[in-house]
Amino acid sequence: MKKQLFVYFIVLLACIGGGAKKCAAQARPDTSLNNIVDDTVRRRKAVADTSTPAIKMRPMDPNPKRAGLYSALLPGLGQIYNRQYWKLPIVYGGLAVAGYFFVDNLKQYQSFRKAYIGRINNPHPTDEYVDIYTPDQLHQLQDDYNRYLNLTALFTGLGYMLQVVDAITSAHLRNFDISRDISMRVTPVATPQGLGLGMVVNFK
């Protein structure tokens, strides 16, 4: 009887062990299927990477001569070529102010000149400055506004040349190397006259 119980116990343990292994086998994920899915995903990523190569943007490298020529042809065009759009309000604002003073000074100069010419050898003047300015005062005002007109034209020409120089200089300095690869150090240097200091600039 004991032998039979022992045999039944052994058989029961064997059945329990076999069922546990079967359950573990059923619970274990199918690694082969996961590997196939991972390979498919990697293959698709590789195809996508090769089909759409990354586009590298080239840095802006303006030509100084071309920038100067553009600014000479049309004020502000060189700044547009250099992609310095923030300078356009300065350029066109200066041109607007210069144009306003030029037109105003020219108008005043012509008005006072006409009145002064009308006063010469005319005992009965009819200009708008009668009883306001004397002939000498009209002559002085004519000369003053003529000087203002010349100064306005001079400053306008200087501003025009300045914006051309600015376009050329900005084009030169657009890609000037200001990185940390440029280093400077001061070291003692032996010379025939004695010891001195030398400056060394390294470009890496």
PDB file of N, CA, C and O in Angstrom, residues 11-71:
ATOM      1  N   VAL A  11       3.985   9.982  -9.717  1.00  0.00           N
ATOM      2  CA  VAL A  11       3.255  10.291 -10.978  1.00  0.00           C
ATOM      3  C   VAL A  11       2.595  11.654 -10.891  1.00  0.00           C
ATOM      4  O   VAL A  11       2.587  12.432 -11.849  1.00  0.00           O
ATOM      5  N   LEU A  12       2.036  12.014  -9.726  1.00  0.00           N
ATOM      6  CA  LEU A  12       1.395  13.310  -9.547  1.00  0.00           C
ATOM      7  C   LEU A  12       2.383  14.448  -9.699  1.00  0.00           C
ATOM      8  O   LEU A  12       2.114  15.473 -10.349  1.00  0.00           O
ATOM      9  N   LEU A  13       3.573  14.278  -9.091  1.00  0.00           N
ATOM     10  CA  LEU A  13       4.604  15.314  -9.235  1.00  0.00           C
ATOM     11  C   LEU A  13       5.029  15.475 -10.682  1.00  0.00           C
ATOM     12  O   LEU A  13       5.258  16.597 -11.173  1.00  0.00           O
ATOM     13  N   ALA A  14       5.121  14.355 -11.384  1.00  0.00           N
ATOM     14  CA  ALA A  14       5.514  14.410 -12.795  1.00  0.00           C
ATOM     15  C   ALA A  14       4.469  15.139 -13.618  1.00  0.00           C
ATOM     16  O   ALA A  14       4.783  15.960 -14.498  1.00  0.00           O
ATOM     17  N   CYS A  15       3.196  14.882 -13.317  1.00  0.00           N
ATOM     18  CA  CYS A  15       2.122  15.563 -14.058  1.00  0.00           C
ATOM     19  C   CYS A  15       2.110  17.058 -13.766  1.00  0.00           C
ATOM     20  O   CYS A  15       1.937  17.895 -14.655  1.00  0.00           O
ATOM     21  N   ILE A  16       2.302  17.363 -12.476  1.00  0.00           N
ATOM     22  CA  ILE A  16       2.315  18.788 -12.098  1.00  0.00           C
ATOM     23  C   ILE A  16       3.484  19.515 -12.770  1.00  0.00           C
ATOM     24  O   ILE A  16       3.373  20.630 -13.279  1.00  0.00           O
ATOM     25  N   GLY A  17       4.669  18.877 -12.752  1.00  0.00           N
ATOM     26  CA  GLY A  17       5.845  19.477 -13.400  1.00  0.00           C
ATOM     27  C   GLY A  17       5.643  19.666 -14.886  1.00  0.00           C
ATOM     28  O   GLY A  17       6.010  20.688 -15.460  1.00  0.00           O
ATOM     29  N   GLY A  18       5.060  18.671 -15.541  1.00  0.00           N
ATOM     30  CA  GLY A  18       4.809  18.803 -16.984  1.00  0.00           C
ATOM     31  C   GLY A  18       3.824  19.905 -17.297  1.00  0.00           C
ATOM     32  O   GLY A  18       3.975  20.660 -18.266  1.00  0.00           O
ATOM     33  N   GLY A  19       2.775  20.057 -16.463  1.00  0.00           N
ATOM     34  CA  GLY A  19       1.815  21.140 -16.688  1.00  0.00           C
ATOM     35  C   GLY A  19       2.424  22.506 -16.478  1.00  0.00           C
ATOM     36  O   GLY A  19       2.129  23.453 -17.186  1.00  0.00           O
ATOM     37  N   ALA A  20       3.314  22.610 -15.461  1.00  0.00           N
ATOM     38  CA  ALA A  20       3.974  23.889 -15.211  1.00  0.00           C
ATOM     39  C   ALA A  20       4.855  24.284 -16.385  1.00  0.00           C
ATOM     40  O   ALA A  20       4.891  25.436 -16.811  1.00  0.00           O
ATOM     41  N   LYS A  21       5.603  23.292 -16.949  1.00  0.00           N
ATOM     42  CA  LYS A  21       6.455  23.601 -18.103  1.00  0.00           C
ATOM     43  C   LYS A  21       5.621  24.034 -19.298  1.00  0.00           C
ATOM     44  O   LYS A  21       5.981  24.913 -20.051  1.00  0.00           O
ATOM     45  N   LYS A  22       4.440  23.346 -19.468  1.00  0.00           N
ATOM     46  CA  LYS A  22       3.581  23.698 -20.588  1.00  0.00           C
ATOM     47  C   LYS A  22       3.038  25.114 -20.424  1.00  0.00           C
ATOM     48  O   LYS A  22       2.976  25.897 -21.383  1.00  0.00           O
ATOM     49  N   CYS A  23       2.631  25.496 -19.195  1.00  0.00           N
ATOM     50  CA  CYS A  23       2.133  26.843 -18.940  1.00  0.00           C
ATOM     51  C   CYS A  23       3.224  27.881 -19.171  1.00  0.00           C
ATOM     52  O   CYS A  23       2.987  28.951 -19.737  1.00  0.00           O
ATOM     53  N   ALA A  24       4.446  27.543 -18.717  1.00  0.00           N
ATOM     54  CA  ALA A  24       5.562  28.475 -18.920  1.00  0.00           C
ATOM     55  C   ALA A  24       5.851  28.652 -20.392  1.00  0.00           C
ATOM     56  O   ALA A  24       6.164  29.743 -20.863  1.00  0.00           O
ATOM     57  N   ALA A  25       5.750  27.544 -21.140  1.00  0.00           N
ATOM     58  CA  ALA A  25       5.993  27.628 -22.587  1.00  0.00           C
ATOM     59  C   ALA A  25       4.939  28.477 -23.266  1.00  0.00           C
ATOM     60  O   ALA A  25       5.215  29.226 -24.198  1.00  0.00           O
ATOM     61  N   GLN A  26       3.657  28.330 -22.792  1.00  0.00           N
ATOM     62  CA  GLN A  26       2.607  29.144 -23.380  1.00  0.00           C
ATOM     63  C   GLN A  26       2.745  30.612 -22.996  1.00  0.00           C
ATOM     64  O   GLN A  26       2.419  31.500 -23.779  1.00  0.00           O
ATOM     65  N   ALA A  27       3.226  30.919 -21.782  1.00  0.00           N
ATOM     66  CA  ALA A  27       3.367  32.306 -21.328  1.00  0.00           C
ATOM     67  C   ALA A  27       4.571  32.999 -21.940  1.00  0.00           C
ATOM     68  O   ALA A  27       4.629  34.217 -22.013  1.00  0.00           O
ATOM     69  N   ARG A  28       5.606  32.236 -22.396  1.00  0.00           N
ATOM     70  CA  ARG A  28       6.816  32.831 -22.953  1.00  0.00           C
ATOM     71  C   ARG A  28       6.486  33.463 -24.300  1.00  0.00           C
ATOM     72  O   ARG A  28       5.857  32.838 -25.143  1.00  0.00           O
ATOM     73  N   PRO A  29       6.877  34.727 -24.531  1.00  0.00           N
ATOM     74  CA  PRO A  29       6.568  35.377 -25.809  1.00  0.00           C
ATOM     75  C   PRO A  29       7.329  34.741 -26.936  1.00  0.00           C
ATOM     76  O   PRO A  29       8.399  34.162 -26.755  1.00  0.00           O
ATOM     77  N   ASP A  30       6.758  34.837 -28.092  1.00  0.00           N
ATOM     78  CA  ASP A  30       7.375  34.263 -29.289  1.00  0.00           C
ATOM     79  C   ASP A  30       8.481  35.201 -29.750  1.00  0.00           C
ATOM     80  O   ASP A  30       8.238  36.240 -30.378  1.00  0.00           O
ATOM     81  N   THR A  31       9.710  34.859 -29.407  1.00  0.00           N
ATOM     82  CA  THR A  31      10.848  35.729 -29.725  1.00  0.00           C
ATOM     83  C   THR A  31      11.106  35.784 -31.210  1.00  0.00           C
ATOM     84  O   THR A  31      11.588  36.793 -31.737  1.00  0.00           O
ATOM     85  N   SER A  32      10.808  34.743 -31.913  1.00  0.00           N
ATOM     86  CA  SER A  32      11.052  34.751 -33.357  1.00  0.00           C
ATOM     87  C   SER A  32      10.156  35.776 -34.048  1.00  0.00           C
ATOM     88  O   SER A  32      10.592  36.497 -34.951  1.00  0.00           O
ATOM     89  N   LEU A  33       8.892  35.894 -33.606  1.00  0.00           N
ATOM     90  CA  LEU A  33       7.992  36.882 -34.182  1.00  0.00           C
ATOM     91  C   LEU A  33       8.448  38.304 -33.861  1.00  0.00           C
ATOM     92  O   LEU A  33       8.419  39.200 -34.723  1.00  0.00           O
ATOM     93  N   ASN A  34       8.907  38.508 -32.629  1.00  0.00           N
ATOM     94  CA  ASN A  34       9.416  39.842 -32.256  1.00  0.00           C
ATOM     95  C   ASN A  34      10.643  40.207 -33.076  1.00  0.00           C
ATOM     96  O   ASN A  34      10.817  41.361 -33.489  1.00  0.00           O
ATOM     97  N   ASN A  35      11.503  39.226 -33.313  1.00  0.00           N
ATOM     98  CA  ASN A  35      12.699  39.506 -34.124  1.00  0.00           C
ATOM     99  C   ASN A  35      12.316  39.890 -35.543  1.00  0.00           C
ATOM    100  O   ASN A  35      12.924  40.783 -36.159  1.00  0.00           O
ATOM    101  N   ILE A  36      11.305  39.242 -36.097  1.00  0.00           N
ATOM    102  CA  ILE A  36      10.872  39.566 -37.462  1.00  0.00           C
ATOM    103  C   ILE A  36      10.328  40.993 -37.516  1.00  0.00           C
ATOM    104  O   ILE A  36      10.611  41.763 -38.431  1.00  0.00           O
ATOM    105  N   VAL A  37       9.524  41.376 -36.498  1.00  0.00           N
ATOM    106  CA  VAL A  37       8.967  42.728 -36.461  1.00  0.00           C
ATOM    107  C   VAL A  37      10.071  43.772 -36.327  1.00  0.00           C
ATOM    108  O   VAL A  37      10.081  44.808 -37.005  1.00  0.00           O
ATOM    109  N   ASP A  38      11.063  43.494 -35.430  1.00  0.00           N
ATOM    110  CA  ASP A  38      12.162  44.439 -35.250  1.00  0.00           C
ATOM    111  C   ASP A  38      12.971  44.593 -36.530  1.00  0.00           C
ATOM    112  O   ASP A  38      13.386  45.705 -36.905  1.00  0.00           O
ATOM    113  N   ASP A  39      13.225  43.490 -37.234  1.00  0.00           N
ATOM    114  CA  ASP A  39      13.974  43.565 -38.491  1.00  0.00           C
ATOM    115  C   ASP A  39      13.214  44.378 -39.530  1.00  0.00           C
ATOM    116  O   ASP A  39      13.801  45.173 -40.278  1.00  0.00           O
ATOM    117  N   THR A  40      11.899  44.216 -39.570  1.00  0.00           N
ATOM    118  CA  THR A  40      11.087  44.972 -40.528  1.00  0.00           C
ATOM    119  C   THR A  40      11.133  46.469 -40.233  1.00  0.00           C
ATOM    120  O   THR A  40      11.270  47.309 -41.134  1.00  0.00           O
ATOM    121  N   VAL A  41      11.037  46.829 -38.940  1.00  0.00           N
ATOM    122  CA  VAL A  41      11.078  48.236 -38.560  1.00  0.00           C
ATOM    123  C   VAL A  41      12.428  48.849 -38.898  1.00  0.00           C
ATOM    124  O   VAL A  41      12.524  49.964 -39.428  1.00  0.00           O
ATOM    125  N   ARG A  42      13.523  48.098 -38.586  1.00  0.00           N
ATOM    126  CA  ARG A  42      14.857  48.617 -38.890  1.00  0.00           C
ATOM    127  C   ARG A  42      15.053  48.780 -40.392  1.00  0.00           C
ATOM    128  O   ARG A  42      15.667  49.749 -40.854  1.00  0.00           O
ATOM    129  N   ARG A  43      14.537  47.825 -41.172  1.00  0.00           N
ATOM    130  CA  ARG A  43      14.680  47.906 -42.630  1.00  0.00           C
ATOM    131  C   ARG A  43      13.933  49.126 -43.176  1.00  0.00           C
ATOM    132  O   ARG A  43      14.422  49.821 -44.059  1.00  0.00           O
ATOM    133  N   ARG A  44      12.740  49.389 -42.652  1.00  0.00           N
ATOM    134  CA  ARG A  44      11.987  50.554 -43.109  1.00  0.00           C
ATOM    135  C   ARG A  44      12.703  51.857 -42.747  1.00  0.00           C
ATOM    136  O   ARG A  44      12.721  52.805 -43.528  1.00  0.00           O
ATOM    137  N   LYS A  45      13.280  51.936 -41.546  1.00  0.00           N
ATOM    138  CA  LYS A  45      14.026  53.136 -41.166  1.00  0.00           C
ATOM    139  C   LYS A  45      15.227  53.345 -42.059  1.00  0.00           C
ATOM    140  O   LYS A  45      15.564  54.474 -42.446  1.00  0.00           O
ATOM    141  N   ALA A  46      15.915  52.261 -42.397  1.00  0.00           N
ATOM    142  CA  ALA A  46      17.085  52.381 -43.272  1.00  0.00           C
ATOM    143  C   ALA A  46      16.688  52.886 -44.648  1.00  0.00           C
ATOM    144  O   ALA A  46      17.349  53.745 -45.242  1.00  0.00           O
ATOM    145  N   VAL A  47      15.556  52.376 -45.174  1.00  0.00           N
ATOM    146  CA  VAL A  47      15.077  52.837 -46.485  1.00  0.00           C
ATOM    147  C   VAL A  47      14.681  54.300 -46.434  1.00  0.00           C
ATOM    148  O   VAL A  47      14.970  55.083 -47.346  1.00  0.00           O
ATOM    149  N   ALA A  48      14.020  54.717 -45.334  1.00  0.00           N
ATOM    150  CA  ALA A  48      13.610  56.117 -45.211  1.00  0.00           C
ATOM    151  C   ALA A  48      14.811  57.035 -45.115  1.00  0.00           C
ATOM    152  O   ALA A  48      14.832  58.129 -45.680  1.00  0.00           O
ATOM    153  N   ASP A  49      15.869  56.605 -44.392  1.00  0.00           N
ATOM    154  CA  ASP A  49      17.059  57.435 -44.257  1.00  0.00           C
ATOM    155  C   ASP A  49      17.784  57.599 -45.582  1.00  0.00           C
ATOM    156  O   ASP A  49      18.321  58.664 -45.892  1.00  0.00           O
ATOM    157  N   THR A  50      17.836  56.518 -46.382  1.00  0.00           N
ATOM    158  CA  THR A  50      18.543  56.603 -47.663  1.00  0.00           C
ATOM    159  C   THR A  50      17.727  57.324 -48.719  1.00  0.00           C
ATOM    160  O   THR A  50      18.277  57.947 -49.623  1.00  0.00           O
ATOM    161  N   SER A  51      16.399  57.287 -48.616  1.00  0.00           N
ATOM    162  CA  SER A  51      15.558  57.912 -49.639  1.00  0.00           C
ATOM    163  C   SER A  51      15.440  59.416 -49.449  1.00  0.00           C
ATOM    164  O   SER A  51      15.229  60.156 -50.400  1.00  0.00           O
ATOM    165  N   THR A  52      15.563  59.910 -48.203  1.00  0.00           N
ATOM    166  CA  THR A  52      15.472  61.345 -47.938  1.00  0.00           C
ATOM    167  C   THR A  52      16.749  61.811 -47.263  1.00  0.00           C
ATOM    168  O   THR A  52      16.824  61.904 -46.043  1.00  0.00           O
ATOM    169  N   PRO A  53      17.803  62.090 -48.028  1.00  0.00           N
ATOM    170  CA  PRO A  53      19.056  62.544 -47.422  1.00  0.00           C
ATOM    171  C   PRO A  53      18.895  63.929 -46.818  1.00  0.00           C
ATOM    172  O   PRO A  53      18.106  64.749 -47.273  1.00  0.00           O
ATOM    173  N   ALA A  54      19.655  64.190 -45.779  1.00  0.00           N
ATOM    174  CA  ALA A  54      19.591  65.480 -45.100  1.00  0.00           C
ATOM    175  C   ALA A  54      20.199  66.562 -45.984  1.00  0.00           C
ATOM    176  O   ALA A  54      21.233  66.370 -46.613  1.00  0.00           O
ATOM    177  N   ILE A  55      19.516  67.696 -46.061  1.00  0.00           N
ATOM    178  CA  ILE A  55      19.969  68.818 -46.873  1.00  0.00           C
ATOM    179  C   ILE A  55      20.781  69.756 -45.977  1.00  0.00           C
ATOM    180  O   ILE A  55      20.281  70.269 -44.978  1.00  0.00           O
ATOM    181  N   LYS A  56      22.018  69.989 -46.337  1.00  0.00           N
ATOM    182  CA  LYS A  56      22.890  70.863 -45.560  1.00  0.00           C
ATOM    183  C   LYS A  56      22.827  72.273 -46.140  1.00  0.00           C
ATOM    184  O   LYS A  56      23.057  72.486 -47.327  1.00  0.00           O
ATOM    185  N   MET A  57      22.501  73.233 -45.287  1.00  0.00           N
ATOM    186  CA  MET A  57      22.413  74.614 -45.709  1.00  0.00           C
ATOM    187  C   MET A  57      23.808  75.229 -45.746  1.00  0.00           C
ATOM    188  O   MET A  57      24.559  75.160 -44.778  1.00  0.00           O
ATOM    189  N   ARG A  58      24.145  75.806 -46.895  1.00  0.00           N
ATOM    190  CA  ARG A  58      25.434  76.466 -47.036  1.00  0.00           C
ATOM    191  C   ARG A  58      25.388  77.831 -46.359  1.00  0.00           C
ATOM    192  O   ARG A  58      24.389  78.548 -46.429  1.00  0.00           O
ATOM    193  N   PRO A  59      26.453  78.221 -45.688  1.00  0.00           N
ATOM    194  CA  PRO A  59      26.459  79.536 -45.057  1.00  0.00           C
ATOM    195  C   PRO A  59      26.444  80.648 -46.099  1.00  0.00           C
ATOM    196  O   PRO A  59      26.928  80.485 -47.213  1.00  0.00           O
ATOM    197  N   MET A  60      25.893  81.786 -45.699  1.00  0.00           N
ATOM    198  CA  MET A  60      25.817  82.932 -46.585  1.00  0.00           C
ATOM    199  C   MET A  60      27.213  83.486 -46.802  1.00  0.00           C
ATOM    200  O   MET A  60      27.927  83.807 -45.841  1.00  0.00           O
ATOM    201  N   ASP A  61      27.639  83.581 -48.068  1.00  0.00           N
ATOM    202  CA  ASP A  61      28.972  84.073 -48.409  1.00  0.00           C
ATOM    203  C   ASP A  61      28.831  85.156 -49.469  1.00  0.00           C
ATOM    204  O   ASP A  61      29.007  84.907 -50.664  1.00  0.00           O
ATOM    205  N   PRO A  62      28.495  86.390 -49.070  1.00  0.00           N
ATOM    206  CA  PRO A  62      28.272  87.439 -50.056  1.00  0.00           C
ATOM    207  C   PRO A  62      29.569  87.922 -50.684  1.00  0.00           C
ATOM    208  O   PRO A  62      30.648  87.845 -50.078  1.00  0.00           O
ATOM    209  N   ASN A  63      29.458  88.426 -51.900  1.00  0.00           N
ATOM    210  CA  ASN A  63      30.596  88.989 -52.626  1.00  0.00           C
ATOM    211  C   ASN A  63      30.660  90.484 -52.333  1.00  0.00           C
ATOM    212  O   ASN A  63      29.713  91.209 -52.632  1.00  0.00           O
ATOM    213  N   PRO A  64      31.764  90.996 -51.770  1.00  0.00           N
ATOM    214  CA  PRO A  64      31.832  92.425 -51.430  1.00  0.00           C
ATOM    215  C   PRO A  64      31.662  93.340 -52.641  1.00  0.00           C
ATOM    216  O   PRO A  64      31.007  94.380 -52.550  1.00  0.00           O
ATOM    217  N   LYS A  65      32.261  92.977 -53.784  1.00  0.00           N
ATOM    218  CA  LYS A  65      32.129  93.822 -54.974  1.00  0.00           C
ATOM    219  C   LYS A  65      30.681  93.888 -55.442  1.00  0.00           C
ATOM    220  O   LYS A  65      30.183  94.953 -55.815  1.00  0.00           O
ATOM    221  N   ARG A  66      30.017  92.752 -55.406  1.00  0.00           N
ATOM    222  CA  ARG A  66      28.620  92.734 -55.827  1.00  0.00           C
ATOM    223  C   ARG A  66      27.745  93.518 -54.858  1.00  0.00           C
ATOM    224  O   ARG A  66      26.817  94.229 -55.276  1.00  0.00           O
ATOM    225  N   ALA A  67      28.022  93.405 -53.558  1.00  0.00           N
ATOM    226  CA  ALA A  67      27.242  94.161 -52.570  1.00  0.00           C
ATOM    227  C   ALA A  67      27.428  95.660 -52.769  1.00  0.00           C
ATOM    228  O   ALA A  67      26.464  96.437 -52.706  1.00  0.00           O
ATOM    229  N   GLY A  68      28.675  96.098 -53.038  1.00  0.00           N
ATOM    230  CA  GLY A  68      28.913  97.517 -53.289  1.00  0.00           C
ATOM    231  C   GLY A  68      28.237  98.000 -54.555  1.00  0.00           C
ATOM    232  O   GLY A  68      27.705  99.118 -54.605  1.00  0.00           O
ATOM    233  N   LEU A  69      28.255  97.175 -55.595  1.00  0.00           N
ATOM    234  CA  LEU A  69      27.601  97.552 -56.850  1.00  0.00           C
ATOM    235  C   LEU A  69      26.100  97.684 -56.660  1.00  0.00           C
ATOM    236  O   LEU A  69      25.476  98.640 -57.172  1.00  0.00           O
ATOM    237  N   TYR A  70      25.502  96.769 -55.940  1.00  0.00           N
ATOM    238  CA  TYR A  70      24.060  96.836 -55.705  1.00  0.00           C
ATOM    239  C   TYR A  70      23.687  98.102 -54.929  1.00  0.00           C
ATOM    240  O   TYR A  70      22.686  98.759 -55.235  1.00  0.00           O
ATOM    241  N   SER A  71      24.490  98.440 -53.914  1.00  0.00           N
ATOM    242  CA  SER A  71      24.193  99.640 -53.128  1.00  0.00           C
ATOM    243  C   SER A  71      24.396 100.900 -53.946  1.00  0.00           C
ATOM    244  O   SER A  71      23.705 101.904 -53.733  1.00  0.00           O
TER     245      SER A  71
END
